[in-house]
Amino acid sequence: MKFIVAIVQNQDSNRLRRAFVHEHIQATQLRSTGGFLREGNTTFLIGVKDEEVQSVLDVIKDNAKSREQYLSSSNMNIEGGSSYPVNIKVGGAAIFVLPVDSFYHF
């Protein structure tokens, strides 16, 4: 058994949640904040059998896309006082797949 922790940008969370429902993947959804932009994220917690890991990863990959976005440099705490647009990559997913030694359901 594996425990998957998938952190995605809020912009992708509804699409991914709907894809999980469509594929009958049970997931717990949590609000989270992180990254250097300190924007809202959604963390999905998913427990699956070893042989189901790749199909879950495929669903995440298809529904949490990275994209480029222009951001004011003043939003990124860059020293120098000037504010200019910076092109950065946002979105996608950070995924951790962890082994599960035991699982209990009370």
Short mmCIF file of C-alpha atoms in Angstrom, two decimals:
data_model
loop_
_atom_site.label_atom_id
_atom_site.label_comp_id
_atom_site.label_asym_id
_atom_site.label_seq_id
_atom_site.Cartn_x
_atom_site.Cartn_y
_atom_site.Cartn_z
CA MET A 1 0.00 0.00 0.00
CA LYS A 2 1.12 3.57 -0.73
CA PHE A 3 0.18 7.00 0.60
CA ILE A 4 0.20 9.75 -2.04
CA VAL A 5 0.44 13.41 -1.03
CA ALA A 6 -0.25 15.69 -4.01
CA ILE A 7 0.08 19.46 -3.65
CA VAL A 8 -1.50 21.43 -6.49
CA GLN A 9 -2.29 25.06 -7.17
CA ASN A 10 -5.86 26.07 -6.24
CA GLN A 11 -6.49 26.86 -9.89
CA ASP A 12 -6.18 23.12 -10.69
CA SER A 13 -7.88 21.68 -7.60
CA ASN A 14 -11.50 21.58 -8.79
CA ARG A 15 -10.58 19.97 -12.10
CA LEU A 16 -8.44 17.39 -10.31
CA ARG A 17 -11.12 16.67 -7.70
CA ARG A 18 -13.68 16.05 -10.46
CA ALA A 19 -11.22 13.74 -12.23
CA PHE A 20 -10.71 11.77 -9.00
CA VAL A 21 -14.48 11.34 -8.64
CA HIS A 22 -14.79 10.28 -12.28
CA GLU A 23 -12.02 7.69 -11.85
CA HIS A 24 -13.40 6.49 -8.46
CA ILE A 25 -10.25 7.59 -6.61
CA GLN A 26 -10.98 8.45 -3.00
CA ALA A 27 -9.01 11.45 -1.77
CA THR A 28 -9.05 13.80 1.19
CA GLN A 29 -8.73 17.45 0.16
CA LEU A 30 -7.04 20.03 2.42
CA ARG A 31 -6.40 23.73 1.96
CA SER A 32 -2.74 24.63 2.23
CA THR A 33 -0.39 27.54 1.62
CA GLY A 34 3.18 27.40 0.53
CA GLY A 35 5.85 28.12 -1.99
CA PHE A 36 7.77 31.34 -2.34
CA LEU A 37 4.66 33.08 -3.72
CA ARG A 38 2.67 32.15 -0.59
CA GLU A 39 -0.42 31.48 -2.69
CA GLY A 40 -3.16 29.03 -1.85
CA ASN A 41 -2.67 25.40 -2.69
CA THR A 42 -4.72 22.28 -2.25
CA THR A 43 -3.22 19.12 -0.79
CA PHE A 44 -4.79 15.78 -1.69
CA LEU A 45 -4.17 12.75 0.53
CA ILE A 46 -4.72 9.41 -1.20
CA GLY A 47 -4.21 5.86 0.00
CA VAL A 48 -3.95 3.23 -2.77
CA LYS A 49 -2.74 -0.27 -3.49
CA ASP A 50 0.76 -0.45 -5.00
CA GLU A 51 -0.59 -1.38 -8.44
CA GLU A 52 -2.88 1.70 -8.50
CA VAL A 53 -0.15 4.31 -7.96
CA GLN A 54 0.62 4.89 -11.65
CA SER A 55 -3.03 5.43 -12.60
CA VAL A 56 -3.39 8.04 -9.81
CA LEU A 57 -0.20 9.76 -10.98
CA ASP A 58 -1.55 9.82 -14.55
CA VAL A 59 -4.79 11.49 -13.40
CA ILE A 60 -2.80 14.12 -11.50
CA LYS A 61 -0.46 14.73 -14.44
CA ASP A 62 -3.41 15.18 -16.82
CA ASN A 63 -5.23 17.65 -14.56
CA ALA A 64 -2.55 19.74 -12.82
CA LYS A 65 -0.60 21.54 -15.52
CA SER A 66 2.25 23.96 -15.03
CA ARG A 67 2.02 27.31 -16.80
CA GLU A 68 3.90 30.58 -17.08
CA GLN A 69 2.67 33.69 -15.32
CA TYR A 70 3.95 37.25 -15.11
CA LEU A 71 4.27 38.61 -11.61
CA SER A 72 5.42 41.95 -10.29
CA SER A 73 8.88 41.65 -8.77
CA SER A 74 7.61 43.61 -5.76
CA ASN A 75 5.42 40.59 -4.90
CA MET A 76 8.51 38.40 -4.66
CA ASN A 77 10.47 40.46 -2.08
CA ILE A 78 13.31 41.27 -4.51
CA GLU A 79 15.54 44.01 -3.15
CA GLY A 80 16.19 47.19 -5.08
CA GLY A 81 12.83 48.89 -4.81
CA SER A 82 11.93 48.70 -8.49
CA SER A 83 8.89 46.81 -9.69
CA TYR A 84 9.15 44.98 -12.99
CA PRO A 85 7.31 41.95 -14.43
CA VAL A 86 8.99 38.59 -13.94
CA ASN A 87 7.98 35.49 -15.90
CA ILE A 88 7.72 32.48 -13.58
CA LYS A 89 6.47 28.92 -13.85
CA VAL A 90 3.47 28.10 -11.61
CA GLY A 91 1.08 25.22 -11.21
CA GLY A 92 1.76 21.58 -11.78
CA ALA A 93 1.94 19.26 -8.82
CA ALA A 94 4.42 18.30 -6.12
CA ILE A 95 3.81 14.63 -5.35
CA PHE A 96 5.16 12.41 -2.61
CA VAL A 97 4.58 8.65 -2.71
CA LEU A 98 5.22 7.06 0.67
CA PRO A 99 5.15 3.43 1.76
CA VAL A 100 2.47 2.44 4.27
CA ASP A 101 3.55 -0.05 6.92
CA SER A 102 0.11 -0.33 8.50
CA PHE A 103 -3.41 0.87 7.85
CA TYR A 104 -6.19 0.95 10.46
CA HIS A 105 -9.82 1.88 10.04
CA PHE A 106 -11.91 2.17 13.23
#
